[in-house]
mmCIF file of C-alpha atoms in Angstrom:
data_model
loop_
_atom_site.group_PDB
_atom_site.id
_atom_site.type_symbol
_atom_site.label_atom_id
_atom_site.label_comp_id
_atom_site.label_asym_id
_atom_site.label_seq_id
_atom_site.Cartn_x
_atom_site.Cartn_y
_atom_site.Cartn_z
ATOM 1 C CA UNK A 4 6.777 29.617 -1.754
ATOM 2 C CA UNK A 5 3.376 30.847 -0.590
ATOM 3 C CA UNK A 6 2.770 31.892 3.003
ATOM 4 C CA UNK A 7 0.713 28.742 3.549
ATOM 5 C CA UNK A 8 3.510 26.534 2.206
ATOM 6 C CA UNK A 9 5.936 28.369 4.457
ATOM 7 C CA UNK A 10 3.721 27.715 7.476
ATOM 8 C CA UNK A 11 3.441 24.030 6.527
ATOM 9 C CA UNK A 12 7.216 23.755 6.219
ATOM 10 C CA UNK A 13 7.778 25.371 9.615
ATOM 11 C CA UNK A 14 5.265 23.115 11.363
ATOM 12 C CA UNK A 15 6.932 20.104 9.749
ATOM 13 C CA UNK A 16 10.284 21.325 11.034
ATOM 14 C CA UNK A 17 8.906 21.480 14.569
ATOM 15 C CA UNK A 18 7.625 17.912 14.228
ATOM 16 C CA UNK A 19 10.825 16.573 12.668
ATOM 17 C CA UNK A 20 13.002 18.260 15.284
ATOM 18 C CA UNK A 21 10.990 16.688 18.105
ATOM 19 C CA UNK A 22 9.656 19.995 19.404
ATOM 20 C CA UNK A 23 6.201 18.692 18.488
ATOM 21 C CA UNK A 24 6.401 14.897 18.970
ATOM 22 C CA UNK A 25 3.590 12.488 18.042
ATOM 23 C CA UNK A 26 0.563 13.007 20.255
ATOM 24 C CA UNK A 27 1.582 16.493 21.371
ATOM 25 C CA UNK A 28 -0.791 19.432 21.351
ATOM 26 C CA UNK A 29 -0.028 22.484 19.251
ATOM 27 C CA UNK A 30 0.211 25.830 21.048
ATOM 28 C CA UNK A 31 -2.818 28.126 20.772
ATOM 29 C CA UNK A 32 -3.163 29.714 17.344
ATOM 30 C CA UNK A 33 -1.924 33.233 18.282
ATOM 31 C CA UNK A 34 1.115 31.788 20.056
ATOM 32 C CA UNK A 35 1.954 29.373 17.225
ATOM 33 C CA UNK A 36 1.543 32.100 14.589
ATOM 34 C CA UNK A 37 3.972 34.321 16.489
ATOM 35 C CA UNK A 38 6.380 31.422 16.983
ATOM 36 C CA UNK A 39 6.375 30.590 13.277
ATOM 37 C CA UNK A 40 6.439 34.214 12.161
ATOM 38 C CA UNK A 41 3.333 33.918 10.006
ATOM 39 C CA UNK A 42 -0.120 35.479 10.111
ATOM 40 C CA UNK A 43 -3.080 33.511 11.381
ATOM 41 C CA UNK A 44 -4.822 32.995 8.018
ATOM 42 C CA UNK A 45 -1.895 31.129 6.375
ATOM 43 C CA UNK A 46 -1.486 29.189 9.599
ATOM 44 C CA UNK A 47 -5.103 28.059 9.466
ATOM 45 C CA UNK A 48 -4.700 26.934 5.860
ATOM 46 C CA UNK A 49 -1.514 25.090 6.777
ATOM 47 C CA UNK A 50 -3.280 23.288 9.611
ATOM 48 C CA UNK A 51 -6.126 22.294 7.259
ATOM 49 C CA UNK A 52 -3.644 20.868 4.761
ATOM 50 C CA UNK A 53 -1.804 18.904 7.440
ATOM 51 C CA UNK A 54 -5.087 17.554 8.791
ATOM 52 C CA UNK A 55 -5.926 16.217 5.322
ATOM 53 C CA UNK A 56 -2.432 14.662 5.216
ATOM 54 C CA UNK A 57 -3.168 12.998 8.589
ATOM 55 C CA UNK A 58 -0.239 14.797 10.220
ATOM 56 C CA UNK A 59 -2.490 16.842 12.493
ATOM 57 C CA UNK A 60 -5.810 16.068 14.151
ATOM 58 C CA UNK A 61 -8.231 18.822 15.173
ATOM 59 C CA UNK A 62 -10.242 17.800 18.214
ATOM 60 C CA UNK A 63 -13.253 20.042 18.571
ATOM 61 C CA UNK A 64 -13.212 21.865 21.891
ATOM 62 C CA UNK A 65 -9.821 20.438 22.814
ATOM 63 C CA UNK A 66 -7.211 21.677 20.362
ATOM 64 C CA UNK A 67 -5.006 20.490 17.522
ATOM 65 C CA UNK A 68 -2.690 17.530 18.032
ATOM 66 C CA UNK A 69 0.088 15.837 16.134
ATOM 67 C CA UNK A 70 -1.136 12.384 15.132
ATOM 68 C CA UNK A 71 0.706 9.150 15.866
ATOM 69 C CA UNK A 72 2.544 9.608 12.531
ATOM 70 C CA UNK A 73 2.354 5.836 12.045
ATOM 71 C CA UNK A 74 2.983 4.712 8.444
ATOM 72 C CA UNK A 75 -0.472 3.167 8.088
ATOM 73 C CA UNK A 76 -2.024 6.515 9.002
ATOM 74 C CA UNK A 77 0.179 8.771 6.886
ATOM 75 C CA UNK A 78 0.092 6.491 3.839
ATOM 76 C CA UNK A 79 -3.544 5.414 3.966
ATOM 77 C CA UNK A 80 -4.421 7.795 1.161
ATOM 78 C CA UNK A 81 -1.960 6.061 -1.147
ATOM 79 C CA UNK A 82 -4.464 3.462 -2.320
ATOM 80 C CA UNK A 83 -7.015 6.148 -3.185
ATOM 81 C CA UNK A 84 -4.397 8.138 -5.085
ATOM 82 C CA UNK A 85 -3.298 5.074 -7.049
ATOM 83 C CA UNK A 86 -6.909 4.207 -7.870
ATOM 84 C CA UNK A 87 -7.205 7.622 -9.525
ATOM 85 C CA UNK A 88 -4.266 7.010 -11.848
ATOM 86 C CA UNK A 89 -5.124 6.782 -15.531
ATOM 87 C CA UNK A 90 -5.266 3.332 -17.087
ATOM 88 C CA UNK A 91 -2.281 4.172 -19.268
ATOM 89 C CA UNK A 92 -0.130 4.329 -16.131
ATOM 90 C CA UNK A 93 -1.214 0.913 -14.880
ATOM 91 C CA UNK A 94 1.926 -0.707 -16.247
ATOM 92 C CA UNK A 95 3.980 1.579 -14.009
ATOM 93 C CA UNK A 96 2.006 0.326 -11.009
ATOM 94 C CA UNK A 97 2.621 -3.280 -12.049
ATOM 95 C CA UNK A 98 6.339 -2.600 -12.467
ATOM 96 C CA UNK A 99 6.446 -1.015 -9.016
ATOM 97 C CA UNK A 100 4.751 -4.074 -7.542
ATOM 98 C CA UNK A 101 7.353 -6.292 -9.241
ATOM 99 C CA UNK A 102 10.150 -4.267 -7.655
ATOM 100 C CA UNK A 103 8.729 -4.372 -4.123
ATOM 101 C CA UNK A 104 6.789 -7.605 -3.653
ATOM 102 C CA UNK A 105 9.482 -10.239 -4.360
ATOM 103 C CA UNK A 106 11.896 -8.493 -1.992
ATOM 104 C CA UNK A 107 9.172 -8.237 0.643
ATOM 105 C CA UNK A 108 8.426 -11.945 0.235
ATOM 106 C CA UNK A 109 12.102 -12.791 0.713
ATOM 107 C CA UNK A 110 12.172 -10.699 3.882
ATOM 108 C CA UNK A 111 9.029 -12.451 5.102
ATOM 109 C CA UNK A 112 10.771 -15.816 4.697
ATOM 110 C CA UNK A 113 13.388 -14.718 7.228
ATOM 111 C CA UNK A 114 10.868 -13.417 9.757
ATOM 112 C CA UNK A 115 7.625 -15.369 9.399
ATOM 113 C CA UNK A 116 6.396 -17.027 12.579
ATOM 114 C CA UNK A 117 4.583 -20.345 12.731
ATOM 115 C CA UNK A 118 1.345 -18.503 13.538
ATOM 116 C CA UNK A 119 1.776 -16.176 10.568
ATOM 117 C CA UNK A 120 2.594 -19.091 8.313
ATOM 118 C CA UNK A 121 -0.635 -20.761 9.410
ATOM 119 C CA UNK A 122 -2.603 -17.654 8.389
ATOM 120 C CA UNK A 123 -0.924 -17.671 4.973
ATOM 121 C CA UNK A 124 -1.769 -21.354 4.576
ATOM 122 C CA UNK A 125 -5.393 -20.637 5.473
ATOM 123 C CA UNK A 126 -5.628 -18.039 2.715
ATOM 124 C CA UNK A 127 -4.129 -20.493 0.240
ATOM 125 C CA UNK A 128 -6.673 -23.133 1.266
ATOM 126 C CA UNK A 129 -9.470 -20.599 0.835
ATOM 127 C CA UNK A 130 -8.201 -19.826 -2.663
ATOM 128 C CA UNK A 131 -8.447 -23.498 -3.564
ATOM 129 C CA UNK A 132 -12.025 -23.720 -2.297
ATOM 130 C CA UNK A 133 -13.216 -20.813 -4.463
ATOM 131 C CA UNK A 134 -10.976 -21.396 -7.479
ATOM 132 C CA UNK A 135 -13.981 -21.518 -9.817
ATOM 133 C CA UNK A 136 -15.105 -18.021 -8.780
ATOM 134 C CA UNK A 137 -12.768 -15.339 -10.139
ATOM 135 C CA UNK A 138 -13.955 -12.560 -7.821
ATOM 136 C CA UNK A 139 -13.647 -14.674 -4.663
ATOM 137 C CA UNK A 140 -10.344 -16.136 -5.802
ATOM 138 C CA UNK A 141 -8.865 -12.663 -6.176
ATOM 139 C CA UNK A 142 -10.236 -11.652 -2.769
ATOM 140 C CA UNK A 143 -8.304 -14.441 -1.061
ATOM 141 C CA UNK A 144 -5.355 -13.873 -3.398
ATOM 142 C CA UNK A 145 -5.062 -10.334 -2.033
ATOM 143 C CA UNK A 146 -5.463 -11.600 1.539
ATOM 144 C CA UNK A 147 -2.678 -14.133 0.917
ATOM 145 C CA UNK A 148 -0.255 -11.425 -0.168
ATOM 146 C CA UNK A 149 -1.245 -9.120 2.691
ATOM 147 C CA UNK A 150 -0.505 -11.933 5.139
ATOM 148 C CA UNK A 151 2.874 -12.551 3.499
ATOM 149 C CA UNK A 152 3.919 -8.908 3.647
ATOM 150 C CA UNK A 153 2.575 -8.588 7.201
ATOM 151 C CA UNK A 154 5.073 -11.282 8.183
ATOM 152 C CA UNK A 155 7.891 -8.812 7.423
ATOM 153 C CA UNK A 156 6.820 -6.744 10.420
ATOM 154 C CA UNK A 157 7.399 -3.654 8.275
ATOM 155 C CA UNK A 158 4.304 -1.476 8.499
ATOM 156 C CA UNK A 159 5.511 0.984 5.866
ATOM 157 C CA UNK A 160 6.062 -1.807 3.371
ATOM 158 C CA UNK A 161 2.660 -3.307 4.187
ATOM 159 C CA UNK A 162 0.870 -0.022 3.552
ATOM 160 C CA UNK A 163 2.740 0.713 0.330
ATOM 161 C CA UNK A 164 2.142 -2.719 -1.171
ATOM 162 C CA UNK A 165 -1.492 -2.802 -0.098
ATOM 163 C CA UNK A 166 -2.061 0.471 -1.911
ATOM 164 C CA UNK A 167 -0.219 -0.692 -5.007
ATOM 165 C CA UNK A 168 -1.839 -4.127 -5.165
ATOM 166 C CA UNK A 169 -5.340 -2.719 -4.881
ATOM 167 C CA UNK A 170 -4.939 -0.934 -8.214
ATOM 168 C CA UNK A 171 -4.154 -4.181 -10.019
ATOM 169 C CA UNK A 172 -7.109 -6.170 -8.641
ATOM 170 C CA UNK A 173 -9.463 -5.247 -11.487
ATOM 171 C CA UNK A 174 -6.847 -6.269 -14.022
ATOM 172 C CA UNK A 175 -6.256 -9.626 -12.288
ATOM 173 C CA UNK A 176 -9.988 -10.341 -12.237
ATOM 174 C CA UNK A 177 -10.135 -9.525 -15.933
ATOM 175 C CA UNK A 178 -7.269 -11.909 -16.659
ATOM 176 C CA UNK A 179 -8.920 -14.668 -14.644
ATOM 177 C CA UNK A 180 -12.127 -14.314 -16.609
ATOM 178 C CA UNK A 181 -10.567 -14.463 -20.076
ATOM 179 C CA UNK A 182 -7.521 -16.712 -19.764
ATOM 180 C CA UNK A 183 -8.200 -20.448 -19.621
ATOM 181 C CA UNK A 184 -6.356 -22.235 -16.823
ATOM 182 C CA UNK A 185 -5.318 -19.020 -15.085
ATOM 183 C CA UNK A 186 -6.794 -20.177 -11.757
ATOM 184 C CA UNK A 187 -4.731 -23.380 -11.750
ATOM 185 C CA UNK A 188 -1.592 -21.449 -12.589
ATOM 186 C CA UNK A 189 -2.320 -18.865 -9.910
ATOM 187 C CA UNK A 190 -2.776 -21.584 -7.297
ATOM 188 C CA UNK A 191 0.463 -23.296 -8.322
ATOM 189 C CA UNK A 192 2.379 -20.031 -8.078
ATOM 190 C CA UNK A 193 0.964 -19.277 -4.624
ATOM 191 C CA UNK A 194 1.774 -22.810 -3.485
ATOM 192 C CA UNK A 195 5.381 -22.237 -4.554
ATOM 193 C CA UNK A 196 5.506 -19.022 -2.528
ATOM 194 C CA UNK A 197 4.050 -20.767 0.512
ATOM 195 C CA UNK A 198 6.465 -23.699 0.236
ATOM 196 C CA UNK A 199 9.445 -21.319 0.116
ATOM 197 C CA UNK A 200 8.155 -19.418 3.140
ATOM 198 C CA UNK A 201 7.582 -22.658 5.053
ATOM 199 C CA UNK A 202 11.172 -23.668 4.282
ATOM 200 C CA UNK A 203 12.390 -20.204 5.359
ATOM 201 C CA UNK A 204 14.264 -19.993 2.049
ATOM 202 C CA UNK A 205 14.515 -16.291 1.245
ATOM 203 C CA UNK A 206 16.075 -16.551 -2.263
ATOM 204 C CA UNK A 207 13.523 -19.179 -3.260
ATOM 205 C CA UNK A 208 10.664 -17.091 -1.868
ATOM 206 C CA UNK A 209 11.867 -14.071 -3.800
ATOM 207 C CA UNK A 210 12.144 -16.086 -7.011
ATOM 208 C CA UNK A 211 8.669 -17.582 -6.568
ATOM 209 C CA UNK A 212 7.119 -14.175 -5.943
ATOM 210 C CA UNK A 213 8.956 -12.670 -8.897
ATOM 211 C CA UNK A 214 7.701 -15.447 -11.162
ATOM 212 C CA UNK A 215 4.151 -14.873 -9.926
ATOM 213 C CA UNK A 216 4.144 -11.112 -10.452
ATOM 214 C CA UNK A 217 5.973 -11.403 -13.773
ATOM 215 C CA UNK A 218 3.335 -13.786 -15.126
ATOM 216 C CA UNK A 219 0.667 -11.120 -14.746
ATOM 217 C CA UNK A 220 2.960 -8.394 -16.034
ATOM 218 C CA UNK A 221 3.862 -10.357 -19.169
ATOM 219 C CA UNK A 222 0.210 -11.043 -19.926
ATOM 220 C CA UNK A 223 -0.714 -7.399 -19.507
ATOM 221 C CA UNK A 224 2.124 -6.235 -21.755
ATOM 222 C CA UNK A 225 0.762 -8.561 -24.422
ATOM 223 C CA UNK A 226 -2.720 -7.100 -23.972
ATOM 224 C CA UNK A 227 -1.410 -3.547 -24.271
ATOM 225 C CA UNK A 228 0.239 -4.457 -27.535
ATOM 226 C CA UNK A 229 -3.118 -5.413 -29.033
ATOM 227 C CA UNK A 230 -5.731 -3.280 -27.268
ATOM 228 C CA UNK A 231 -6.006 -0.460 -24.688
ATOM 229 C CA UNK A 232 -6.505 -1.355 -20.977
ATOM 230 C CA UNK A 233 -10.081 -1.482 -19.747
#
């Protein structure tokens, strides 16, 4: 372990132990270096790395603070990282979405409020209005799923799925442009998800979401068998 990695690990320990809770200010550099038992140069590099990771926030003229450590903040780089994955790993992203999204949809069915359900219905209605425009349809498709996952009240799950789903948008647009009747099928699958949520039927919601995600996955597997992903 390098000296910088050691400094990072020790700062993380202070945060995890509660000695440096969210929003707290780090001690001055000389004091913190002595406390951690590291020199100031590795400490500076450690702070830079933790700033990039959104664990720390350097406020010019004020000091360095621990961030809120909220999931949306710490995981916001996930979508960018997934976007940089090679096309030959896209199937892994799709499989990950299949593992998470149906379960999230089932959880949403047990927690969705009337107001949240109305937002989901609005996104579904918007999808119907733009069903002849693949790009717009996929925009509201993504908004529909974000609204569903938001109904779980689980911010970590929302951030993870938003990052994962973003990577598959290009592929879904591609499918919509080359597969006849895909828009009608997409709308029917989303209607089934909405109906299950409205009925507060968790198993049915999970099954509907699984069917929806699996449809795209099956199509993409077929494409991979005949030509490389674009």
